């Protein structure tokens, strides 16, 4: 069997490729990634020289390269590639529209042309918008994206849906909650908190810190994607989540406690515009249909993740050098 993964040099994509190589020794994986600031070949350094893994640098908006890869008729396409950071989408949305919408269109067209038999669109719970203090997102929750990032993901999901409906294209959509684990770029909340805490820097908490996210360990997520890829029903949407809700401030405190750092490092900063208050996933459908549930207890996964970053300080130092500093100086100058 052979699969094409897009965005495999990023956080979840690299975890997914490593997971699949471990679980399926005979599987061939091609990874198409543009290597934006978020993509990093170091995330898969251990697979260099693996005869079952091939990296191709390229843009999913480039139909020539996408057509070429699809003509190898992969058994499945797992589409992770995206611009993913909400804060960046507030400052500059064009690349989100290009990659997340146009890029998904290019993949769909090429996959349809080559009669690819399975296409998994990796989406997000953020397409559903924000929840009040109670209730959870189901697959029937109306789409109500609030940021340019989530709007571009919702647009891509609708395009996928239209290909299923109009062209009988064999796609499935997964919508997961906030992932955490190894190799997450430290602009996202958890690795940012860990990185700043280890360096004794302030931990920027947006607004009152009481926004809630439903944390999902990346490896549990990879297991779910594998199950959807192999056993999911074409045309269906599967929500993936950890039933694991925490306020941001609680998570930041746990990080400080684990690292033995003082709470005086917490710094409340100006809120993100349009900041979604709460996300929570109802993962009942994937549980019932595909016998999946999140297995990692948050406290264990968090401890493992913190240890991973501490053991990979060189990785952290490398990805937070250069442009990263410029980005943060610009972001925080505005707050
Ligand atoms: P990431 O930002 O860590 O990685 C994205 C990858 O896509 C990078 O390797 C980047 O180089 C690549 N990429 C970007 N534009 C590209 C293009 N035009 N062509 C080819 N490659 C390109 O993202 P992530 O956190 O791993 O997220 C992966 C997917 O999961 C995304 O589709 C995202 O919307 C979705 N998702 C992520 C989370 C989360 O918590 N991280 C939650 C829900 C959904
Ligand atoms: P983030 O990792 O950007 O993911 P999401 O896509 O869910 O917004 O942020 C997670 C939560 O943490 C979100 O409520 C915003 C908040 N946050 C902070 O409080 N401080 C920060 O520096 C960042 C990046 C996020």
CSV table of N, CA, C and O in Angstrom, one decimal, residues 151-255:
chain,number,residue,atom,x,y,z
A,151,UNK,N,-12.2,30.1,8.8
A,151,UNK,CA,-13.1,30.3,7.6
A,151,UNK,C,-12.4,29.6,6.4
A,151,UNK,O,-13.1,29.0,5.5
A,152,UNK,N,-11.1,29.7,6.3
A,152,UNK,CA,-10.4,29.1,5.1
A,152,UNK,C,-10.5,27.5,5.2
A,152,UNK,O,-10.7,26.8,4.2
A,153,UNK,N,-10.5,27.0,6.4
A,153,UNK,CA,-10.7,25.6,6.6
A,153,UNK,C,-12.1,25.2,6.3
A,153,UNK,O,-12.3,24.1,5.7
A,154,UNK,N,-13.0,26.0,6.7
A,154,UNK,CA,-14.5,25.6,6.4
A,154,UNK,C,-14.7,25.7,4.9
A,154,UNK,O,-15.4,24.8,4.4
A,155,UNK,N,-14.1,26.7,4.3
A,155,UNK,CA,-14.3,26.7,2.8
A,155,UNK,C,-13.7,25.5,2.2
A,155,UNK,O,-14.3,24.9,1.2
A,156,UNK,N,-12.5,25.0,2.6
A,156,UNK,CA,-12.0,23.8,2.1
A,156,UNK,C,-12.9,22.6,2.3
A,156,UNK,O,-13.1,21.8,1.4
A,157,UNK,N,-13.4,22.5,3.5
A,157,UNK,CA,-14.3,21.4,3.9
A,157,UNK,C,-15.5,21.4,2.9
A,157,UNK,O,-16.0,20.3,2.5
A,158,UNK,N,-16.1,22.6,2.6
A,158,UNK,CA,-17.2,22.7,1.8
A,158,UNK,C,-16.9,22.2,0.3
A,158,UNK,O,-17.7,21.6,-0.3
A,159,UNK,N,-15.7,22.6,-0.1
A,159,UNK,CA,-15.2,22.2,-1.4
A,159,UNK,C,-15.1,20.6,-1.4
A,159,UNK,O,-15.6,20.0,-2.4
A,160,UNK,N,-14.6,20.1,-0.4
A,160,UNK,CA,-14.5,18.6,-0.3
A,160,UNK,C,-15.9,18.0,-0.4
A,160,UNK,O,-16.2,17.1,-1.2
A,161,UNK,N,-16.8,18.6,0.4
A,161,UNK,CA,-18.1,18.1,0.4
A,161,UNK,C,-18.8,18.1,-1.0
A,161,UNK,O,-19.4,17.2,-1.4
A,162,UNK,N,-18.5,19.2,-1.7
A,162,UNK,CA,-19.1,19.4,-3.0
A,162,UNK,C,-18.6,18.3,-4.0
A,162,UNK,O,-19.3,17.9,-4.8
A,163,UNK,N,-17.3,18.0,-3.8
A,163,UNK,CA,-16.7,16.9,-4.7
A,163,UNK,C,-17.4,15.6,-4.4
A,163,UNK,O,-17.6,14.8,-5.3
A,164,UNK,N,-17.6,15.3,-3.2
A,164,UNK,CA,-18.3,14.1,-2.8
A,164,UNK,C,-19.7,14.0,-3.4
A,164,UNK,O,-20.1,13.1,-4.1
A,165,UNK,N,-20.4,15.1,-3.3
A,165,UNK,CA,-21.8,15.2,-3.7
A,165,UNK,C,-21.9,15.2,-5.3
A,165,UNK,O,-22.6,14.4,-5.9
A,166,UNK,N,-21.1,16.1,-5.9
A,166,UNK,CA,-21.2,16.3,-7.3
A,166,UNK,C,-20.5,15.2,-8.1
A,166,UNK,O,-21.0,14.7,-9.1
A,167,UNK,N,-19.3,14.9,-7.7
A,167,UNK,CA,-18.4,14.0,-8.5
A,167,UNK,C,-18.3,12.6,-7.9
A,167,UNK,O,-17.5,11.8,-8.4
A,168,UNK,N,-19.1,12.3,-6.8
A,168,UNK,CA,-19.0,11.0,-6.1
A,168,UNK,C,-17.5,10.7,-5.8
A,168,UNK,O,-17.0,9.6,-5.9
A,169,UNK,N,-16.8,11.8,-5.4
A,169,UNK,CA,-15.4,11.7,-5.0
A,169,UNK,C,-15.3,11.1,-3.6
A,169,UNK,O,-16.0,11.5,-2.7
A,170,UNK,N,-14.4,10.1,-3.5
A,170,UNK,CA,-14.3,9.3,-2.2
A,170,UNK,C,-13.6,10.0,-1.1
A,170,UNK,O,-12.5,9.5,-0.6
A,171,UNK,N,-14.1,11.1,-0.6
A,171,UNK,CA,-13.4,11.9,0.5
A,171,UNK,C,-14.1,11.7,1.8
A,171,UNK,O,-15.3,11.4,1.9
A,172,UNK,N,-13.3,11.9,2.9
A,172,UNK,CA,-13.8,11.9,4.2
A,172,UNK,C,-13.2,13.1,4.9
A,172,UNK,O,-12.1,13.5,4.5
A,173,UNK,N,-13.9,13.6,5.9
A,173,UNK,CA,-13.4,14.8,6.6
A,173,UNK,C,-13.2,14.4,8.1
A,173,UNK,O,-14.1,13.8,8.7
A,174,UNK,N,-12.1,14.8,8.7
A,174,UNK,CA,-11.9,14.7,10.1
A,174,UNK,C,-11.8,16.1,10.7
A,174,UNK,O,-11.2,17.0,10.1
A,175,UNK,N,-12.5,16.3,11.9
A,175,UNK,CA,-12.4,17.6,12.6
A,175,UNK,C,-11.9,17.3,14.0
A,175,UNK,O,-12.7,16.8,14.8
A,176,UNK,N,-10.7,17.8,14.3
A,176,UNK,CA,-10.2,17.4,15.6
A,176,UNK,C,-10.0,18.7,16.5
A,176,UNK,O,-10.1,19.8,16.0
A,177,UNK,N,-9.8,18.5,17.7
A,177,UNK,CA,-9.6,19.5,18.7
A,177,UNK,C,-8.1,19.9,18.8
A,177,UNK,O,-7.3,19.3,18.0
A,178,UNK,N,-7.7,20.7,19.7
A,178,UNK,CA,-6.3,21.2,19.8
A,178,UNK,C,-5.4,20.0,20.1
A,178,UNK,O,-5.6,19.3,21.1
A,179,UNK,N,-4.4,19.8,19.3
A,179,UNK,CA,-3.5,18.7,19.5
A,179,UNK,C,-2.3,19.2,20.3
A,179,UNK,O,-2.0,20.4,20.3
A,180,UNK,N,-1.7,18.3,21.1
A,180,UNK,CA,-0.4,18.6,21.7
A,180,UNK,C,0.5,17.4,21.6
A,180,UNK,O,0.0,16.3,21.4
A,181,UNK,N,1.8,17.6,21.7
A,181,UNK,CA,2.8,16.5,21.6
A,181,UNK,C,4.1,17.0,21.1
A,181,UNK,O,4.4,18.3,21.1
A,182,UNK,N,4.9,16.1,20.6
A,182,UNK,CA,6.3,16.5,20.1
A,182,UNK,C,6.2,17.2,18.8
A,182,UNK,O,5.3,17.0,18.0
A,183,UNK,N,7.2,18.0,18.5
A,183,UNK,CA,7.4,18.7,17.2
A,183,UNK,C,6.3,19.8,16.9
A,183,UNK,O,6.1,20.1,15.7
A,184,UNK,N,5.6,20.3,17.9
A,184,UNK,CA,4.7,21.4,17.6
A,184,UNK,C,5.4,22.7,17.6
A,184,UNK,O,6.2,23.0,18.5
A,185,UNK,N,5.2,23.5,16.6
A,185,UNK,CA,5.9,24.8,16.4
A,185,UNK,C,5.5,25.7,17.6
A,185,UNK,O,4.4,26.0,17.9
A,186,UNK,N,6.5,26.3,18.3
A,186,UNK,CA,6.3,27.0,19.5
A,186,UNK,C,5.7,28.5,19.3
A,186,UNK,O,6.1,29.4,20.0
A,187,UNK,N,4.8,28.6,18.4
A,187,UNK,CA,3.9,29.8,18.3
A,187,UNK,C,2.6,29.4,18.8
A,187,UNK,O,1.8,30.2,19.2
A,188,UNK,N,2.3,28.0,18.9
A,188,UNK,CA,1.0,27.5,19.4
A,188,UNK,C,1.2,27.5,20.9
A,188,UNK,O,2.3,27.4,21.5
A,189,UNK,N,0.0,27.5,21.6
A,189,UNK,CA,0.0,27.8,23.0
A,189,UNK,C,0.9,26.9,23.9
A,189,UNK,O,1.8,27.4,24.6
A,190,UNK,N,0.7,25.6,23.8
A,190,UNK,CA,1.4,24.7,24.7
A,190,UNK,C,3.0,24.8,24.6
A,190,UNK,O,3.7,25.0,25.5
A,191,UNK,N,3.5,24.6,23.3
A,191,UNK,CA,5.0,24.6,23.2
A,191,UNK,C,5.5,26.0,23.5
A,191,UNK,O,6.6,26.2,24.0
A,192,UNK,N,4.7,27.1,23.3
A,192,UNK,CA,5.1,28.4,23.6
A,192,UNK,C,5.3,28.6,25.1
A,192,UNK,O,6.2,29.1,25.6
A,193,UNK,N,4.3,28.1,25.8
A,193,UNK,CA,4.3,28.1,27.3
A,193,UNK,C,5.5,27.4,27.8
A,193,UNK,O,6.3,27.9,28.7
A,194,UNK,N,5.8,26.2,27.3
A,194,UNK,CA,6.9,25.4,27.8
A,194,UNK,C,8.2,26.1,27.4
A,194,UNK,O,9.1,26.2,28.3
A,195,UNK,N,8.3,26.6,26.2
A,195,UNK,CA,9.6,27.2,25.8
A,195,UNK,C,9.9,28.4,26.7
A,195,UNK,O,11.0,28.6,27.2
A,196,UNK,N,8.9,29.3,26.9
A,196,UNK,CA,9.1,30.5,27.6
A,196,UNK,C,9.4,30.1,29.1
A,196,UNK,O,10.3,30.7,29.7
A,197,UNK,N,8.7,29.2,29.6
A,197,UNK,CA,8.9,28.8,31.0
A,197,UNK,C,10.3,28.3,31.2
A,197,UNK,O,11.0,28.7,32.2
A,198,UNK,N,10.8,27.4,30.3
A,198,UNK,CA,12.2,26.9,30.5
A,198,UNK,C,13.2,28.0,30.4
A,198,UNK,O,14.2,27.9,31.0
A,199,UNK,N,12.9,29.1,29.6
A,199,UNK,CA,13.9,30.2,29.5
A,199,UNK,C,13.7,31.3,30.6
A,199,UNK,O,14.3,32.3,30.6
A,200,UNK,N,12.6,31.1,31.4
A,200,UNK,CA,12.3,32.1,32.5
A,200,UNK,C,11.7,33.3,31.9
A,200,UNK,O,11.8,34.4,32.5
A,201,UNK,N,11.1,33.2,30.7
A,201,UNK,CA,10.4,34.3,30.1
A,201,UNK,C,8.9,34.3,30.5
A,201,UNK,O,8.4,33.3,30.9
A,202,UNK,N,8.3,35.5,30.3
A,202,UNK,CA,6.9,35.6,30.6
A,202,UNK,C,6.0,34.7,29.7
A,202,UNK,O,6.3,34.5,28.6
A,203,UNK,N,4.9,34.2,30.3
A,203,UNK,CA,4.0,33.4,29.5
A,203,UNK,C,2.8,34.3,29.2
A,203,UNK,O,2.0,34.6,30.1
A,204,UNK,N,2.6,34.7,27.9
A,204,UNK,CA,1.5,35.6,27.5
A,204,UNK,C,0.2,34.9,27.5
A,204,UNK,O,-0.1,33.9,26.7
A,205,UNK,N,-0.7,35.3,28.4
A,205,UNK,CA,-2.1,34.7,28.5
A,205,UNK,C,-3.0,35.7,27.9
A,205,UNK,O,-3.2,36.8,28.5
A,206,UNK,N,-3.8,35.3,26.9
A,206,UNK,CA,-4.7,36.2,26.2
A,206,UNK,C,-5.9,36.5,27.1
A,206,UNK,O,-6.5,35.5,27.6
A,207,UNK,N,-6.4,37.7,27.2
A,207,UNK,CA,-7.6,38.0,27.9
A,207,UNK,C,-7.6,37.6,29.3
A,207,UNK,O,-6.6,37.8,30.0
A,208,UNK,N,-8.7,37.0,29.8
A,208,UNK,CA,-8.7,36.5,31.2
A,208,UNK,C,-8.2,35.1,31.4
A,208,UNK,O,-8.2,34.6,32.5
A,209,UNK,N,-7.8,34.5,30.3
A,209,UNK,CA,-7.2,33.1,30.4
A,209,UNK,C,-8.2,32.0,30.6
A,209,UNK,O,-7.8,30.9,30.8
A,210,UNK,N,-9.5,32.4,30.6
A,210,UNK,CA,-10.5,31.4,30.9
A,210,UNK,C,-11.1,30.7,29.6
A,210,UNK,O,-12.0,30.0,29.7
A,211,UNK,N,-10.5,31.0,28.5
A,211,UNK,CA,-10.9,30.3,27.2
A,211,UNK,C,-10.6,28.8,27.4
A,211,UNK,O,-9.6,28.5,27.9
A,212,UNK,N,-11.5,28.0,26.8
A,212,UNK,CA,-11.3,26.6,27.0
A,212,UNK,C,-11.0,25.9,25.7
A,212,UNK,O,-11.6,26.2,24.7
A,213,UNK,N,-10.0,25.0,25.8
A,213,UNK,CA,-9.7,24.1,24.6
A,213,UNK,C,-9.7,22.7,25.1
A,213,UNK,O,-9.6,22.4,26.3
A,214,UNK,N,-10.0,21.8,24.1
A,214,UNK,CA,-10.2,20.4,24.4
A,214,UNK,C,-9.0,19.6,23.9
A,214,UNK,O,-8.9,19.4,22.7
A,215,UNK,N,-8.0,19.3,24.8
A,215,UNK,CA,-6.7,18.9,24.3
A,215,UNK,C,-6.6,17.4,23.9
A,215,UNK,O,-7.1,16.5,24.7
A,216,UNK,N,-6.0,17.1,22.8
A,216,UNK,CA,-5.9,15.8,22.2
A,216,UNK,C,-4.4,15.5,22.0
A,216,UNK,O,-3.7,16.2,21.3
A,217,UNK,N,-4.0,14.4,22.5
A,217,UNK,CA,-2.6,14.0,22.3
A,217,UNK,C,-2.4,13.5,20.9
A,217,UNK,O,-3.2,12.7,20.3
A,218,UNK,N,-1.3,14.1,20.2
A,218,UNK,CA,-1.2,13.9,18.8
A,218,UNK,C,-1.2,12.4,18.4
A,218,UNK,O,-1.7,12.0,17.3
A,219,UNK,N,-0.6,11.6,19.2
A,219,UNK,CA,-0.5,10.1,18.8
A,219,UNK,C,-1.9,9.5,18.8
A,219,UNK,O,-2.2,8.7,18.0
A,220,UNK,N,-2.8,9.9,19.8
A,220,UNK,CA,-4.1,9.4,19.8
A,220,UNK,C,-4.8,9.9,18.5
A,220,UNK,O,-5.6,9.2,17.9
A,221,UNK,N,-4.5,11.1,18.1
A,221,UNK,CA,-5.1,11.7,16.9
A,221,UNK,C,-4.7,10.9,15.7
A,221,UNK,O,-5.5,10.5,14.8
A,222,UNK,N,-3.4,10.5,15.6
A,222,UNK,CA,-2.9,9.7,14.5
A,222,UNK,C,-3.6,8.4,14.4
A,222,UNK,O,-3.9,7.9,13.3
A,223,UNK,N,-3.8,7.8,15.5
A,223,UNK,CA,-4.5,6.5,15.5
A,223,UNK,C,-5.9,6.7,15.0
A,223,UNK,O,-6.4,5.8,14.2
A,224,UNK,N,-6.6,7.8,15.3
A,224,UNK,CA,-7.9,8.1,14.8
A,224,UNK,C,-7.9,8.3,13.3
A,224,UNK,O,-8.8,7.7,12.5
A,225,UNK,N,-6.9,9.0,12.8
A,225,UNK,CA,-6.9,9.3,11.3
A,225,UNK,C,-6.7,8.0,10.6
A,225,UNK,O,-7.3,7.7,9.5
A,226,UNK,N,-5.8,7.1,11.1
A,226,UNK,CA,-5.5,5.8,10.5
A,226,UNK,C,-6.9,5.0,10.4
A,226,UNK,O,-7.2,4.5,9.4
A,227,UNK,N,-7.6,5.1,11.5
A,227,UNK,CA,-8.9,4.3,11.5
A,227,UNK,C,-9.9,4.9,10.5
A,227,UNK,O,-10.5,4.2,9.7
A,228,UNK,N,-9.9,6.2,10.4
A,228,UNK,CA,-10.8,6.9,9.4
A,228,UNK,C,-10.4,6.5,8.0
A,228,UNK,O,-11.2,6.2,7.1
A,229,UNK,N,-9.1,6.6,7.8
A,229,UNK,CA,-8.5,6.3,6.4
A,229,UNK,C,-8.9,4.8,6.0
A,229,UNK,O,-9.3,4.6,4.9
A,230,UNK,N,-8.8,3.9,7.0
A,230,UNK,CA,-9.0,2.5,6.6
A,230,UNK,C,-10.5,2.1,6.6
A,230,UNK,O,-11.0,1.3,5.8
A,231,UNK,N,-11.2,2.6,7.7
A,231,UNK,CA,-12.5,2.1,7.9
A,231,UNK,C,-13.7,3.1,7.8
A,231,UNK,O,-14.9,2.7,7.9
A,232,UNK,N,-13.4,4.4,7.7
A,232,UNK,CA,-14.4,5.4,7.7
A,232,UNK,C,-15.3,5.3,6.4
A,232,UNK,O,-14.9,4.7,5.4
A,233,UNK,N,-16.5,5.8,6.6
A,233,UNK,CA,-17.4,5.7,5.4
A,233,UNK,C,-17.2,7.0,4.6
A,233,UNK,O,-17.2,8.1,5.1
A,234,UNK,N,-17.1,6.8,3.3
A,234,UNK,CA,-16.9,7.9,2.3
A,234,UNK,C,-18.1,8.9,2.5
A,234,UNK,O,-19.2,8.5,2.6
A,235,UNK,N,-17.7,10.2,2.4
A,235,UNK,CA,-18.6,11.2,2.5
A,235,UNK,C,-19.0,11.7,3.9
A,235,UNK,O,-19.7,12.7,4.1
A,236,UNK,N,-18.4,10.9,4.9
A,236,UNK,CA,-18.8,11.2,6.3
A,236,UNK,C,-17.7,12.2,6.9
A,236,UNK,O,-16.6,12.3,6.5
A,237,UNK,N,-18.2,12.8,8.0
A,237,UNK,CA,-17.3,13.7,8.8
A,237,UNK,C,-17.2,13.0,10.1
A,237,UNK,O,-18.1,12.4,10.7
A,238,UNK,N,-15.9,13.0,10.7
A,238,UNK,CA,-15.7,12.4,12.0
A,238,UNK,C,-15.0,13.4,12.9
A,238,UNK,O,-13.9,13.9,12.6
A,239,UNK,N,-15.7,13.7,14.0
A,239,UNK,CA,-15.1,14.6,15.0
A,239,UNK,C,-14.1,13.8,15.8
A,239,UNK,O,-14.4,12.6,16.2
A,240,UNK,N,-13.0,14.4,16.2
A,240,UNK,CA,-12.0,13.7,17.0
A,240,UNK,C,-11.6,14.6,18.1
A,240,UNK,O,-11.1,15.7,17.9
A,241,UNK,N,-11.8,14.1,19.3
A,241,UNK,CA,-11.4,14.9,20.5
A,241,UNK,C,-11.1,14.1,21.7
A,241,UNK,O,-11.4,12.9,21.7
A,242,UNK,N,-10.6,14.8,22.7
A,242,UNK,CA,-10.2,14.1,23.9
A,242,UNK,C,-11.1,14.1,25.1
A,242,UNK,O,-10.8,13.5,26.1
A,243,UNK,N,-12.3,14.7,25.0
A,243,UNK,CA,-13.1,14.9,26.2
A,243,UNK,C,-12.3,15.4,27.3
A,243,UNK,O,-12.3,14.9,28.4
A,244,UNK,N,-11.5,16.5,27.0
A,244,UNK,CA,-10.4,16.9,27.9
A,244,UNK,C,-10.3,18.4,27.9
A,244,UNK,O,-9.4,18.9,27.3
A,245,UNK,N,-11.3,19.0,28.6
A,245,UNK,CA,-11.3,20.5,28.5
A,245,UNK,C,-10.6,21.2,29.6
A,245,UNK,O,-10.7,20.8,30.8
A,246,UNK,N,-9.8,22.1,29.2
A,246,UNK,CA,-9.0,22.9,30.2
A,246,UNK,C,-9.0,24.4,29.8
A,246,UNK,O,-9.0,24.7,28.7
A,247,UNK,N,-9.1,25.2,30.9
A,247,UNK,CA,-8.9,26.7,30.6
A,247,UNK,C,-7.4,26.9,30.3
A,247,UNK,O,-6.5,26.2,30.9
A,248,UNK,N,-7.1,27.9,29.5
A,248,UNK,CA,-5.7,28.2,29.2
A,248,UNK,C,-4.9,28.4,30.4
A,248,UNK,O,-3.7,28.0,30.6
A,249,UNK,N,-5.5,29.2,31.4
A,249,UNK,CA,-4.7,29.5,32.6
A,249,UNK,C,-4.4,28.3,33.4
A,249,UNK,O,-3.3,28.2,34.0
A,250,UNK,N,-5.3,27.3,33.4
A,250,UNK,CA,-5.0,26.1,34.1
A,250,UNK,C,-3.8,25.3,33.5
A,250,UNK,O,-3.0,24.8,34.2
A,251,UNK,N,-3.8,25.3,32.2
A,251,UNK,CA,-2.8,24.6,31.5
A,251,UNK,C,-1.4,25.3,31.7
A,251,UNK,O,-0.4,24.7,32.0
A,252,UNK,N,-1.4,26.6,31.7
A,252,UNK,CA,-0.2,27.4,31.9
A,252,UNK,C,0.3,27.1,33.3
A,252,UNK,O,1.5,26.9,33.5
A,253,UNK,N,-0.6,27.1,34.3
A,253,UNK,CA,-0.2,26.8,35.7
A,253,UNK,C,0.4,25.4,35.8
A,253,UNK,O,1.4,25.2,36.5
A,254,UNK,N,-0.2,24.4,35.1
A,254,UNK,CA,0.4,23.0,35.1
A,254,UNK,C,1.8,23.0,34.6
A,254,UNK,O,2.7,22.3,35.1
A,255,UNK,N,2.0,23.7,33.5
A,255,UNK,CA,3.3,23.8,32.9
A,255,UNK,C,4.4,24.4,33.9
A,255,UNK,O,5.4,23.8,34.1
